[in-house]
Every structure is written in C-alpha cells, then in structure tokens.
Coordinates of C-alpha atoms in Angstrom, one line a residue:
Chain A
M1019 CA 0.0 0.0 0.0
S1020 CA 1.4 3.4 -0.9
T1021 CA 1.8 6.2 1.5
N1022 CA -0.6 8.1 -0.6
T1023 CA -3.3 5.5 -0.1
Y1024 CA -2.6 5.5 3.6
E1025 CA -2.9 9.3 3.8
A1026 CA -6.0 9.4 1.7
R1027 CA -7.7 6.7 3.8
K1028 CA -6.7 8.4 7.0
A1029 CA -8.0 11.8 5.8
K1030 CA -11.3 10.2 4.8
A1031 CA -11.7 8.6 8.2
L1032 CA -10.9 11.9 10.0
A1033 CA -13.4 13.7 7.8
M1034 CA -16.2 11.9 9.6
G1035 CA -19.6 12.5 7.9
G1036 CA -18.3 15.1 5.5
P1037 CA -17.9 18.9 5.5
E1038 CA -21.6 19.8 5.0
K1039 CA -22.8 17.9 8.0
L1040 CA -19.9 19.2 10.1
A1041 CA -20.6 22.8 9.0
R1042 CA -24.2 22.5 10.0
R1043 CA -23.3 21.3 13.5
R1044 CA -20.8 24.1 13.9
Q1045 CA -23.5 26.7 13.0
T1046 CA -25.6 25.4 15.9
G1047 CA -22.7 25.7 18.3
I1048 CA -22.5 21.9 18.9
L1049 CA -19.1 20.2 18.9
N1050 CA -18.5 17.2 16.6
A1051 CA -17.2 13.9 18.0
R1052 CA -13.5 14.6 17.4
E1053 CA -13.8 18.1 19.0
R1054 CA -15.4 16.5 22.0
I1055 CA -12.6 14.0 22.3
D1056 CA -10.1 17.0 22.1
R1057 CA -12.0 18.8 24.8
L1058 CA -12.0 15.7 27.1
F1059 CA -8.4 14.7 26.9
D1060 CA -5.2 16.5 27.8
Q1061 CA -3.8 18.1 24.6
G1062 CA -2.1 15.6 22.3
S1063 CA -2.7 12.7 24.6
F1064 CA -5.4 10.9 22.5
I1065 CA -4.4 7.6 20.8
E1066 CA -7.2 6.2 18.7
S1067 CA -8.2 2.5 18.4
G1068 CA -10.1 1.8 15.3
L1069 CA -9.6 4.8 13.1
F1070 CA -10.0 2.6 10.0
G1071 CA -13.0 0.8 11.3
A1072 CA -16.0 0.9 9.0
S1073 CA -19.1 -0.9 7.9
L1074 CA -18.1 -3.4 5.2
A1075 CA -21.6 -3.0 3.8
D1076 CA -20.9 0.7 3.0
P1077 CA -17.2 1.5 3.7
D1078 CA -17.3 4.9 1.8
K1079 CA -20.0 6.4 4.1
S1080 CA -19.0 4.8 7.4
A1081 CA -15.9 6.6 8.7
G1082 CA -14.9 5.0 12.0
D1083 CA -18.2 3.2 11.8
G1084 CA -19.8 6.2 13.6
K1085 CA -18.1 5.7 16.9
I1086 CA -14.6 7.0 17.8
A1087 CA -12.8 5.0 20.4
G1088 CA -9.4 5.2 22.1
F1089 CA -7.4 6.3 25.1
G1090 CA -6.0 9.6 26.4
R1091 CA -5.1 11.4 29.6
I1092 CA -7.3 13.5 31.9
D1093 CA -5.2 15.7 34.2
G1094 CA -2.3 13.3 33.5
R1095 CA -4.2 10.1 34.3
D1096 CA -5.2 7.6 31.7
A1097 CA -8.8 7.1 30.6
A1098 CA -10.7 5.5 27.8
A1099 CA -13.5 7.0 25.8
V1100 CA -16.1 6.3 23.1
A1101 CA -17.5 9.3 21.3
N1102 CA -20.5 8.8 19.1
D1103 CA -20.1 10.5 15.7
F1104 CA -23.7 11.4 14.7
T1105 CA -22.6 12.6 11.3
V1106 CA -21.8 9.0 10.3
M1107 CA -25.0 7.0 10.0
G1108 CA -26.4 8.7 13.1
A1109 CA -23.7 6.9 15.2
S1110 CA -26.0 3.9 15.0
S1111 CA -24.9 0.7 16.6
A1112 CA -23.4 -1.9 14.2
A1113 CA -20.9 -4.7 14.1
T1114 CA -17.6 -2.9 13.9
N1115 CA -18.4 -0.1 16.3
G1116 CA -19.7 -2.7 18.7
R1117 CA -16.3 -4.4 18.6
K1118 CA -14.7 -1.0 19.3
I1119 CA -16.8 -0.3 22.3
G1120 CA -16.2 -3.8 23.6
H1121 CA -12.4 -3.5 23.2
V1122 CA -12.2 -0.1 25.0
K1123 CA -14.3 -1.5 27.9
R1124 CA -12.2 -4.6 28.2
V1125 CA -8.9 -2.6 28.1
A1126 CA -10.1 0.0 30.6
T1127 CA -11.4 -2.6 33.0
S1128 CA -8.4 -4.9 32.9
R1129 CA -5.8 -2.1 32.9
G1130 CA -7.6 0.0 35.5
M1131 CA -8.8 3.3 34.0
P1132 CA -12.1 5.2 33.8
I1133 CA -14.3 5.0 30.7
V1134 CA -16.1 8.0 29.3
F1135 CA -19.1 7.7 27.0
L1136 CA -20.0 10.8 24.9
G1137 CA -23.5 9.9 23.9
E1138 CA -25.4 10.9 20.8
S1139 CA -26.8 8.0 18.8
S1140 CA -29.9 7.0 16.9
G1141 CA -29.9 3.4 18.2
A1142 CA -29.5 0.1 16.3
R1143 CA -28.4 0.5 12.6
M1144 CA -31.1 -0.3 10.1
P1145 CA -31.4 -2.4 8.0
D1146 CA -28.4 -4.3 9.5
H1147 CA -30.4 -5.4 12.5
M1148 CA -33.6 -6.2 10.7
G1149 CA -34.9 -9.7 10.4
S1150 CA -33.9 -12.8 12.2
R1151 CA -30.5 -12.9 10.4
G1152 CA -29.8 -9.3 11.5
M1153 CA -30.8 -10.1 15.1
G1154 CA -28.8 -13.3 15.2
A1155 CA -25.7 -11.7 13.7
L1156 CA -25.6 -8.3 15.5
L1157 CA -27.7 -7.8 18.6
G1158 CA -26.0 -8.9 21.8
N1159 CA -23.5 -11.7 21.3
D1160 CA -21.8 -10.3 24.5
P1161 CA -23.1 -11.7 27.8
T1162 CA -21.2 -9.1 29.7
Q1163 CA -22.2 -6.0 27.6
Y1164 CA -24.3 -4.4 30.4
V1165 CA -22.6 -5.9 33.4
R1166 CA -21.4 -3.3 35.9
M1167 CA -19.1 -4.6 38.6
R1168 CA -17.7 -1.1 39.2
E1169 CA -14.1 -2.0 38.8
V1170 CA -13.5 1.4 37.1
P1171 CA -15.5 4.6 37.1
W1172 CA -17.8 5.2 34.1
A1173 CA -18.8 8.7 33.2
S1174 CA -21.1 9.8 30.4
A1175 CA -22.5 12.8 28.7
T1176 CA -25.8 13.0 26.8
L1177 CA -24.9 15.5 24.1
G1178 CA -27.7 15.1 21.5
L1179 CA -30.4 12.7 20.6
S1180 CA -29.4 9.6 22.5
Y1181 CA -31.4 6.4 21.9
G1182 CA -30.5 2.8 22.4
S1183 CA -26.9 2.1 23.4
S1184 CA -26.1 5.7 24.2
S1185 CA -29.0 5.8 26.7
W1186 CA -28.0 2.4 28.1
Y1187 CA -24.4 3.5 28.8
S1188 CA -25.6 6.8 30.3
V1189 CA -27.8 5.1 32.9
L1190 CA -25.2 2.5 33.6
S1191 CA -22.6 5.2 34.4
D1192 CA -21.6 6.5 37.8
F1193 CA -22.0 10.0 36.5
N1194 CA -24.1 11.4 33.7
V1195 CA -24.4 15.0 32.6
I1196 CA -27.0 16.0 30.1
R1197 CA -26.7 19.1 27.9
K1198 CA -29.7 21.3 27.5
G1199 CA -31.4 20.4 24.2
A1200 CA -30.2 16.8 24.3
V1201 CA -32.6 13.8 24.7
L1202 CA -32.1 10.6 26.5
A1203 CA -34.7 7.9 25.9
V1204 CA -35.3 4.3 24.9
S1205 CA -36.1 5.2 21.4
S1206 CA -36.9 8.2 19.2
A1207 CA -39.9 10.4 19.7
Q1208 CA -40.9 9.5 16.1
L1209 CA -40.9 5.8 17.0
A1210 CA -42.7 6.5 20.3
S1211 CA -45.4 8.5 18.4
L1212 CA -46.0 5.5 16.1
A1213 CA -46.2 3.1 19.0
I1214 CA -48.6 5.0 21.2
K1215 CA -50.5 6.9 18.4
E1216 CA -50.0 10.3 19.7
N1217 CA -47.4 13.1 19.1
V1218 CA -44.5 12.9 21.5
D1219 CA -42.2 15.9 22.1
P1220 CA -38.6 14.6 22.4
E1221 CA -37.7 17.0 25.2
E1222 CA -40.9 16.3 27.1
M1223 CA -40.0 12.6 26.8
G1224 CA -36.4 12.7 27.7
G1225 CA -35.0 16.2 28.0
W1226 CA -32.8 17.7 30.7
Q1227 CA -35.7 18.6 33.0
V1228 CA -37.1 15.1 32.9
H1229 CA -33.8 13.5 33.8
A1230 CA -32.6 16.1 36.3
E1231 CA -35.9 16.4 38.2
V1232 CA -38.0 13.3 37.6
T1233 CA -35.9 10.3 36.8
G1234 CA -32.7 11.3 38.5
F1235 CA -30.7 9.9 35.6
A1236 CA -28.9 13.2 35.2
D1237 CA -26.3 14.0 37.8
A1238 CA -25.7 17.3 36.3
V1239 CA -27.0 19.7 33.6
A1240 CA -24.8 21.7 31.3
E1241 CA -25.6 24.6 28.9
T1242 CA -23.0 23.6 26.3
D1243 CA -21.0 20.6 25.1
E1244 CA -17.8 22.2 26.5
E1245 CA -19.3 22.6 30.0
A1246 CA -20.6 19.0 30.0
I1247 CA -17.3 17.6 29.1
D1248 CA -15.5 19.8 31.7
L1249 CA -17.9 18.5 34.3
I1250 CA -16.8 14.9 33.4
R1251 CA -13.2 15.9 34.0
T1252 CA -14.1 17.5 37.3
F1253 CA -16.1 14.4 38.4
L1254 CA -13.2 12.1 37.6
S1255 CA -10.8 14.3 39.5
Y1256 CA -12.4 13.1 42.8
L1257 CA -12.2 9.4 41.9
P1258 CA -9.4 6.8 41.8
S1259 CA -8.6 5.3 38.4
H1260 CA -10.0 2.0 39.6
Y1261 CA -11.5 0.3 42.6
R1262 CA -8.2 -1.1 44.0
E1263 CA -6.7 2.3 44.8
A1264 CA -7.7 5.2 47.0
P1265 CA -8.8 8.5 45.4
P1266 CA -6.1 11.1 44.6
V1267 CA -5.0 13.6 47.2
C1268 CA -4.9 17.3 46.3
A1269 CA -3.3 20.4 47.9
V1270 CA -5.7 22.2 50.3
P1271 CA -6.8 25.5 48.7
A1272 CA -6.0 28.7 50.5
G1273 CA -8.8 30.0 52.6
S1274 CA -10.3 26.5 53.3
G1275 CA -12.1 26.5 56.6
G1276 CA -12.2 30.3 56.7
G1277 CA -16.0 30.3 57.3
M1278 CA -16.0 28.0 60.2
A1279 CA -15.9 30.7 62.9
D1280 CA -19.4 31.8 61.7
I1281 CA -20.9 28.5 60.8
A1282 CA -23.3 28.4 63.8
K1283 CA -25.0 31.5 62.3
L1284 CA -26.1 29.3 59.3
L1285 CA -28.3 27.3 61.6
P1286 CA -31.5 29.2 62.5
E1287 CA -32.0 29.5 66.2
K1288 CA -35.7 28.7 65.9
R1289 CA -36.1 24.9 65.6
T1290 CA -39.0 25.2 63.2
Q1291 CA -37.1 27.4 60.6
V1292 CA -35.4 25.9 57.6
Y1293 CA -32.1 26.6 56.0
D1294 CA -30.0 25.4 53.0
V1295 CA -27.6 22.8 54.3
R1296 CA -25.4 23.4 51.2
R1297 CA -24.1 26.6 52.8
I1298 CA -23.0 24.5 55.8
I1299 CA -21.3 21.9 53.5
R1300 CA -19.5 24.6 51.6
A1301 CA -18.2 26.2 54.8
I1302 CA -16.9 22.8 56.1
V1303 CA -15.2 21.4 53.0
D1304 CA -12.1 22.6 51.2
T1305 CA -12.8 25.9 49.3
D1306 CA -14.9 25.4 46.1
S1307 CA -14.6 21.6 46.4
F1308 CA -18.3 20.7 46.8
F1309 CA -19.4 19.1 43.5
E1310 CA -23.1 18.5 43.9
L1311 CA -24.7 15.5 42.2
K1312 CA -28.4 15.2 41.3
A1313 CA -29.1 18.7 42.7
R1314 CA -32.6 18.9 41.3
F1315 CA -33.7 15.3 42.2
G1316 CA -34.7 14.1 45.6
K1317 CA -33.7 17.6 46.9
V1318 CA -34.5 16.9 50.5
I1319 CA -31.1 15.2 50.6
S1320 CA -28.1 16.9 49.2
T1321 CA -25.3 14.6 47.9
G1322 CA -21.9 15.5 46.4
L1323 CA -18.3 14.9 46.3
A1324 CA -15.9 17.2 48.1
R1325 CA -12.5 17.4 49.6
L1326 CA -11.6 17.7 53.3
G1327 CA -7.9 18.4 53.9
G1328 CA -7.2 17.5 50.3
R1329 CA -8.9 14.1 50.5
T1330 CA -12.0 13.1 48.6
V1331 CA -15.2 12.6 50.7
G1332 CA -18.8 12.0 49.8
V1333 CA -21.2 14.3 51.6
L1334 CA -24.8 13.1 52.2
A1335 CA -26.8 15.7 54.0
N1336 CA -30.4 16.3 54.8
N1337 CA -31.5 19.6 53.4
P1338 CA -34.3 21.2 55.5
L1339 CA -34.8 23.9 52.8
F1340 CA -36.9 21.3 50.9
R1341 CA -39.8 19.7 52.7
G1342 CA -38.2 20.4 56.0
G1343 CA -35.7 17.7 55.3
A1344 CA -38.3 14.9 55.5
M1345 CA -37.0 12.1 53.3
D1346 CA -39.1 10.9 50.4
T1347 CA -38.7 7.9 48.1
D1348 CA -36.6 9.9 45.5
A1349 CA -34.3 10.9 48.3
C1350 CA -33.9 7.3 49.5
E1351 CA -33.0 6.2 45.9
K1352 CA -30.6 9.1 45.6
A1353 CA -28.9 8.3 48.9
A1354 CA -28.6 4.6 48.1
S1355 CA -27.0 5.2 44.7
F1356 CA -24.6 7.8 46.2
L1357 CA -23.5 5.3 48.9
V1358 CA -22.9 2.7 46.2
L1359 CA -20.7 5.2 44.3
C1360 CA -18.7 6.1 47.4
D1361 CA -18.2 2.5 48.6
S1362 CA -17.2 1.3 45.1
F1363 CA -14.5 3.8 44.7
N1364 CA -13.1 4.0 48.3
I1365 CA -14.6 7.4 49.2
P1366 CA -15.3 8.0 52.9
V1367 CA -18.8 9.3 53.6
V1368 CA -19.7 12.3 55.8
L1369 CA -23.4 12.4 56.8
L1370 CA -24.8 15.7 58.0
V1371 CA -28.1 15.0 59.9
D1372 CA -31.1 17.2 60.3
T1373 CA -34.4 15.5 59.4
P1374 CA -37.8 15.1 61.0
G1375 CA -37.9 11.6 59.5
F1376 CA -39.4 10.0 56.4
L1377 CA -42.2 11.5 54.5
I1378 CA -45.2 9.3 55.3
G1379 CA -48.8 9.0 54.1
I1380 CA -50.8 7.3 51.4
D1381 CA -48.8 8.7 48.5
A1382 CA -45.5 7.6 50.1
E1383 CA -46.7 4.1 50.7
R1384 CA -47.8 3.8 47.1
R1385 CA -44.4 4.9 46.1
R1386 CA -43.0 1.9 48.0
A1387 CA -41.6 3.9 50.9
P1388 CA -40.8 0.9 53.1
G1389 CA -38.8 -0.7 50.3
K1390 CA -37.0 2.5 49.4
I1391 CA -36.1 3.2 53.1
M1392 CA -34.7 -0.3 53.4
T1393 CA -32.8 -0.1 50.2
F1394 CA -31.1 3.1 51.6
M1395 CA -30.5 1.3 54.9
Q1396 CA -29.0 -1.8 53.2
A1397 CA -26.7 0.4 51.2
L1398 CA -25.5 2.1 54.3
Q1399 CA -24.9 -1.1 56.2
L1400 CA -23.1 -2.7 53.3
C1401 CA -20.9 0.4 52.9
T1402 CA -17.4 -0.5 54.0
V1403 CA -15.6 2.8 53.6
P1404 CA -15.3 5.0 56.7
K1405 CA -18.6 6.8 57.7
L1406 CA -18.8 9.8 59.9
S1407 CA -22.1 11.3 61.0
V1408 CA -22.6 14.8 62.5
I1409 CA -26.0 15.5 63.9
L1410 CA -26.7 19.2 63.4
R1411 CA -30.3 19.4 64.7
K1412 CA -33.1 16.8 64.4
T1413 CA -32.8 13.1 64.1
Y1414 CA -35.8 10.9 64.8
G1415 CA -36.8 7.3 64.6
Q1416 CA -35.7 5.1 61.7
A1417 CA -34.2 8.1 60.0
Y1418 CA -31.7 8.3 62.9
L1419 CA -30.4 4.9 61.7
N1420 CA -30.5 5.7 58.0
M1421 CA -28.3 8.8 58.7
G1422 CA -25.7 6.8 60.6
G1423 CA -27.0 6.6 64.2
G1424 CA -27.1 3.4 66.2
R1425 CA -23.6 2.2 65.1
N1426 CA -24.4 2.7 61.4
S1427 CA -21.4 5.2 61.2
D1428 CA -17.9 4.6 62.5
E1429 CA -18.3 7.8 64.6
V1430 CA -21.3 9.9 65.4
A1431 CA -20.8 13.5 66.6
A1432 CA -23.5 15.9 67.6
W1433 CA -23.7 19.6 67.8
P1434 CA -25.1 20.9 71.2
S1435 CA -28.2 21.9 69.1
A1436 CA -28.9 18.2 68.3
E1437 CA -32.4 16.7 69.1
V1438 CA -32.4 13.0 69.3
S1439 CA -35.6 11.1 69.9
F1440 CA -38.1 8.7 68.4
M1441 CA -40.3 11.5 67.1
D1442 CA -40.8 15.2 67.2
P1443 CA -41.5 16.3 70.8
T1444 CA -44.8 17.9 69.7
Y1445 CA -46.1 14.6 68.4
A1446 CA -44.6 12.7 71.3
V1447 CA -46.5 14.8 73.8
K1448 CA -49.7 14.1 72.0
I1449 CA -49.1 10.3 71.8
V1450 CA -47.6 9.8 75.2
H1451 CA -49.7 12.3 77.3
G1452 CA -52.7 12.8 75.0
L1453 CA -52.0 16.6 75.1
A1454 CA -52.2 19.1 72.3
P1455 CA -50.8 22.6 72.2
G1456 CA -53.0 24.9 74.3
D1457 CA -54.1 22.0 76.7
P1458 CA -53.3 22.4 80.4
H1459 CA -49.9 20.9 81.2
F1460 CA -48.9 20.7 77.5
D1461 CA -46.1 23.3 78.0
E1462 CA -44.5 21.4 80.9
A1463 CA -44.7 18.1 79.1
F1464 CA -43.3 19.6 75.9
A1465 CA -40.4 21.2 77.8
Q1466 CA -39.6 17.9 79.4
M1467 CA -39.7 16.1 76.1
N1468 CA -37.4 18.7 74.6
K1469 CA -35.0 18.4 77.4
D1470 CA -34.9 14.6 77.1
S1471 CA -34.1 15.0 73.4
E1472 CA -30.9 17.0 74.1
P1473 CA -27.8 15.0 73.1
W1474 CA -26.2 14.7 76.6
D1475 CA -27.9 11.4 77.6
I1476 CA -27.0 9.7 74.4
A1477 CA -23.4 10.9 74.7
A1478 CA -23.3 9.7 78.3
M1479 CA -24.2 6.2 77.0
F1480 CA -21.5 6.5 74.2
A1481 CA -24.1 5.9 71.5
V1482 CA -22.9 9.3 70.3
Q1483 CA -19.1 9.4 70.5
S1484 CA -18.5 13.2 70.6
I1485 CA -20.3 16.4 71.1
I1486 CA -18.6 19.2 69.2
Q1487 CA -19.1 22.9 68.7
P1488 CA -20.1 23.8 65.2
H1489 CA -16.9 25.7 64.5
E1490 CA -14.9 22.6 65.4
T1491 CA -16.6 20.4 62.7
R1492 CA -14.1 20.8 59.9
D1493 CA -11.1 20.0 62.1
Y1494 CA -12.9 17.2 63.8
L1495 CA -13.8 15.6 60.4
I1496 CA -10.3 15.9 59.0
R1497 CA -8.8 14.4 62.1
M1498 CA -11.3 11.6 62.4
L1499 CA -11.1 10.7 58.7
D1500 CA -7.4 10.3 59.3
V1501 CA -8.0 8.1 62.4
H1502 CA -10.3 5.9 60.3
R1503 CA -8.1 5.7 57.2
Q1504 CA -8.1 2.1 56.1
R1505 CA -4.4 1.4 56.6
L1506 CA -4.6 -2.3 56.4
S1507 CA -6.0 -2.2 52.8
N1508 CA -4.3 1.0 51.6
G1509 CA -7.6 2.9 51.7
V1510 CA -9.5 0.3 49.8
G1511 CA -12.9 -1.0 50.9
Q1512 CA -14.6 -4.3 50.3
H1513 CA -17.0 -3.2 47.5
L1514 CA -19.9 -5.3 48.7
M1515 CA -22.1 -3.3 46.3
G1516 CA -20.0 -3.5 43.2
A1517 CA -22.7 -5.4 41.4
W1518 CA -25.6 -3.3 42.8
P1519 CA -28.0 -2.4 40.0
T1520 CA -27.4 1.1 38.5
S1521 CA -31.2 1.9 38.6
F1522 CA -33.6 0.4 41.1
Chain B
M666 CA -45.3 39.0 29.8
A667 CA -46.4 35.4 30.4
N668 CA -48.2 34.1 33.4
Y669 CA -47.0 31.0 35.2
E670 CA -48.1 29.0 38.3
V671 CA -46.2 28.4 41.4
K672 CA -46.9 25.2 43.3
T673 CA -46.2 24.0 46.8
E674 CA -43.9 21.0 47.1
V675 CA -45.4 20.0 50.5
S676 CA -48.8 19.3 52.0
G677 CA -49.6 21.4 55.1
S678 CA -51.3 24.7 55.9
V679 CA -50.4 28.2 54.7
W680 CA -48.8 29.8 57.7
K681 CA -47.8 33.2 56.4
I682 CA -47.9 34.9 53.0
V683 CA -44.9 37.1 52.9
T684 CA -45.4 38.8 49.6
E685 CA -48.2 40.9 48.1
V686 CA -50.1 41.1 44.9
G687 CA -48.3 43.3 42.5
Q688 CA -44.9 42.9 44.2
K689 CA -41.9 42.0 42.1
I690 CA -39.8 39.3 43.5
E691 CA -36.4 38.0 42.6
P692 CA -35.6 34.4 41.6
G693 CA -35.1 32.3 44.7
E694 CA -37.2 34.6 46.9
T695 CA -39.8 33.2 49.3
L696 CA -43.4 33.7 48.3
M697 CA -45.1 32.2 51.3
I698 CA -44.5 29.8 54.2
I699 CA -46.2 26.5 54.6
E700 CA -46.4 24.8 58.0
S701 CA -45.8 21.1 57.5
M702 CA -44.3 18.5 59.8
K703 CA -43.9 21.2 62.5
M704 CA -41.6 23.1 60.2
E705 CA -41.9 26.4 58.4
I706 CA -41.2 25.5 54.8
P707 CA -40.9 28.3 52.3
V708 CA -42.5 28.2 48.8
I709 CA -39.6 29.5 46.8
C710 CA -40.1 31.1 43.4
E711 CA -37.2 30.0 41.3
Q712 CA -38.0 32.2 38.3
G713 CA -39.0 35.5 40.0
G714 CA -41.5 38.0 38.5
A715 CA -44.5 39.9 39.6
V716 CA -47.2 38.4 41.8
Q717 CA -50.5 38.4 39.9
K718 CA -52.7 36.6 42.4
F719 CA -52.8 34.2 45.3
L720 CA -55.0 31.1 45.1
V721 CA -54.7 30.4 48.9
E722 CA -55.1 32.3 52.1
E723 CA -53.4 32.0 55.4
T724 CA -54.4 29.0 57.6
M725 CA -55.8 27.2 54.5
P726 CA -54.7 23.6 54.0
V727 CA -52.8 22.8 50.8
N728 CA -51.8 19.6 49.1
E729 CA -48.4 18.8 47.5
G730 CA -48.4 20.1 43.9
Q731 CA -51.2 22.5 44.5
T732 CA -51.0 25.9 42.7
V733 CA -50.7 28.6 45.3
A734 CA -50.0 31.7 43.2
V735 CA -49.8 33.0 39.7
L736 CA -46.8 35.2 38.7
S737 CA -46.0 36.9 35.5
K738 CA -42.6 37.3 33.9

C-alpha cells in the first residue's frame, strides 16, 4: 500500500460525515465527536483505536463506523473514551463499532482506568439489525455487555439525541451529565409516536428537566458541550482510576475553613425554621470543592463529592430547605445510589443530619416507601468505607439509623443543638400524654420532652461518641477521617455493592 | 409577559404569605411559608417575576403540587 493510499484513507476517516454535516453542526454551536474528544483529553494525549473501522456494507460512508474510540489522559491520568459520531449514520450501533466499544471497555477494565461515553446516537443501525438474520448476527452476542461490577469509574455525557446504546451507557454510568437540548430515551420520539399513536415531544419525553428532576438519571446539567465535558473531567478528579486504589489527594486550597468561625449562624435559632444545608457543607469542606450530584432530584437530601484536607469525601446531608428535610422515596434512591458510588471507589462518607424523618402518608406508601427506606439502609450497612455522622439538629426514629445513628457510622458526633428522639416532641406529647398545644400541662410536658431530646444522655451512653461545637466540625472531620483511614488495605474498601443495579 | 403558576412542594397549611399582589420578587425569593411537619417550609419562586394573584389564604390547608400563586414574567 502506498503512502498516498494510507494518507487518503486516514484523511477520509478523520473527515467523519463530511464537510456539510460538520458545518451544520458548527453553525448550531455543537461540537463534533472529534472536537469532543479533544476537549475531554489533555492536549495531544489521545491515541485512537479503530480509526480505520468501517461498515463493510458501505465503507465509503461509514468513517470510523460512527463511533470514535481510544485512550487519552485527563489531568495526567489515563482514561478510555467512546465518542459517538452522529454525522456518520447517526452513530447507529453496528458490528464494527460494537467491537470498538467492547475493546475499549475490556482494556479499561483490565488495565484499570475510567471509561467516558460521549453519547449521541440513533440506536441500532437499520437495516443491518432487521430480520432474524440481523438479530442473530448483531444484537447482543456479548453476555457481559451491560454488566457493571464497578471496577473502574464510568462517566457519560448526553450531548444530543441519545437512543438505544447511548442511553444504556448513560444510565449504567456512575456520573451522567445532560446538555440542555439533548434527549435521553429508549427510542426516538418518532418511533414512540408511532407506538402510542400520539405526538411525542422529544424533550418532554427525555429532555434535561425530565432527567434532572423526575428520573434522576442526570447527575448534572450543562448549557454547552464544553461545559458538559468539563464536568466529566471534574467528576473524575475526585475518583481513583480503579477500585483497587484510594482517590487522589490534592493540595488544600488557600482559605479553606475560613468560614468555620461563623458556621453556627447558618443554623436558625428557631427549631422550626429551615435553611440550606449546602451553605454549611461549603463552609466545612475545602474551598470550592463541593461538587453536587443530582441537585434537582430528591432535593431533601443533598449529595456531592468534596475534599476535606485535600482528600475526597462523599457528603450526604439532609436539606431542611426542601420539605423540612423529610426524606421521600426519591431521596432514598438518591442516597442509596450515592452510597454505592462512594463505597465502590473508596470514598469515605460524611453524613450531616437534620431530618424530621421520612415523608409518610398514602402517597409515600404507594411509592413503595418501606422498600426504598430499606434499600437506603441496606446500602448504608453494606458500605465498608469510613462513615462519619454529624447531627446538626433533628434526628428521629428510623431516619436516625439511616443517617448513621445506632452504630451505622464509625463515629457519630452531635452539635449541642442536636435533638435525638423517636419522634418530634410535639407529636410525642400528643401520643404519650394525650395533650395538644393549648391544653393544660402541654407546655411542661413539651419542655420535658425537649430536654430529654438533648444529646447529653446519648453521649453519656456513648451511642454518640462526641459532642462538638459547630466551629470545630471541619477540624474534627479531617482528624477523624485520618483516624479511620483504612491502613490495612491502603484505603480500599470491600466493595460489597460492586454489582448493585445502576437503577432500582 | 407570560403568566406561570407556582406550586407547593409539600402538603400542610399556609402559615404566612410574605409577599403581596403586584410585588416584584427576585428568583429564589420566598413567596409564602407552609407549615408542615412542624416546620416552616418556604415556597420559593425560582423564576421570579410579579405576583398576579394568590390562590390560597393564610391557615388554608394545601396539598403537594397545588398551585398557590400566579406570577408573570
């Protein structure tokens, strides 16, 4: 083969779906697949696997067979990626690109590096998959295709119309960011309209609001492709390259802990008033290190990755700003999936506690609240990374256990403002004494219940190990995380939830 | 100027309406406070705008997802 032939074929492969299609994308401000790869990886670090891959049925029109695969570095660490090239046959799934994805997944898993999926695909390629011959030859043929054992982190971005495999890989991932205007769904709105005989709007079916607020499949939302890909880089910066190592340690930013002197002011004096726990989280963790996940889903719990003293932690906090912090079924799912993430990648968990309990009632039961509460509880008890709980204010009943009380954390600390009981004192006075506000003796009984809920008795029994002043919280957590560092396993947990389903 | 509805995320009773018809409020500002689960839970208006009308009164019970006000933006 002459050099000319090589250069010509290479140029054709790099040209993707051709100049017209690429120009149309550029006009709309959307990156093409190779620009996305360039944005993801450190400059010049990408090495491609499968540049000359194509569909033998139509080699001239199938550059790369519509999916670009390879390896590069993100902040100096190796990672694998698959970028769907929508300009080539809608990045539809086919024989060659299926092999490319399989190869990248096998290499990343066996060599220990994260995988990034940049999603935008139309689904299975037609007519290749049609008929029994197409199905027999193409679909599946890989019994491990959708297995997640969480040996390496998976991160994905939904960057356009994503149906079929793009959707599957997004919901299988540990982190998924959706760009506004993109759609994540089982199949196209056109096909859905045919199936259910009514017009289906793509964004209403699978747009960013659906997945950020209703399904919880989106961990983050981005305005642009660039922002989405940058969020993947940020997410991976908190994680180890694989499950057998501890997360990377960073320098502590200047000013970290500067807000601790005034942290008590962030907690309202009146016990019935709400506040945004994220302000407390941001004051405690290293400056600008709180990376919130699923901010618009299950908002009564706030979850996110952060750093304390330069080390990655997962923060799971009740957020009284929403529903007073009463945990609903979405919050239980969010908490469980977050605990699975932290445990799988050796990230210690900090729980900040202020909740009146679980949201109860007819609707909650129909949403399978008992099952969801236990799923959350099982995840917490199977979690083998260090867990530290800090009770800021209320903790009642079963929620006390779900948030780490009753030996479900390695250490439980309480602020002096903590209230620990089986239920809110107002309800307790009604149930124990049959008194309601305004009744004779209600005030005395209520005062006694309140006093009994103070944290001193539980600390005296050593069911709470420490009572700390709010301004001591950051130093306490950093020091206690160091105490609980898993020295015998080099900071690596047991990963009992490695095979936990990615949606449940 | 388009009207839009603001809904409560919790069931409870309207404890205090802290804005007035005609008032312009900023995104993230509290419109009213619902008493639920012995907590004062704000109904926050994420988009901001001008209050056109309230559909509830103080002490009135409300259900999750119920429209409590109409704003224009």
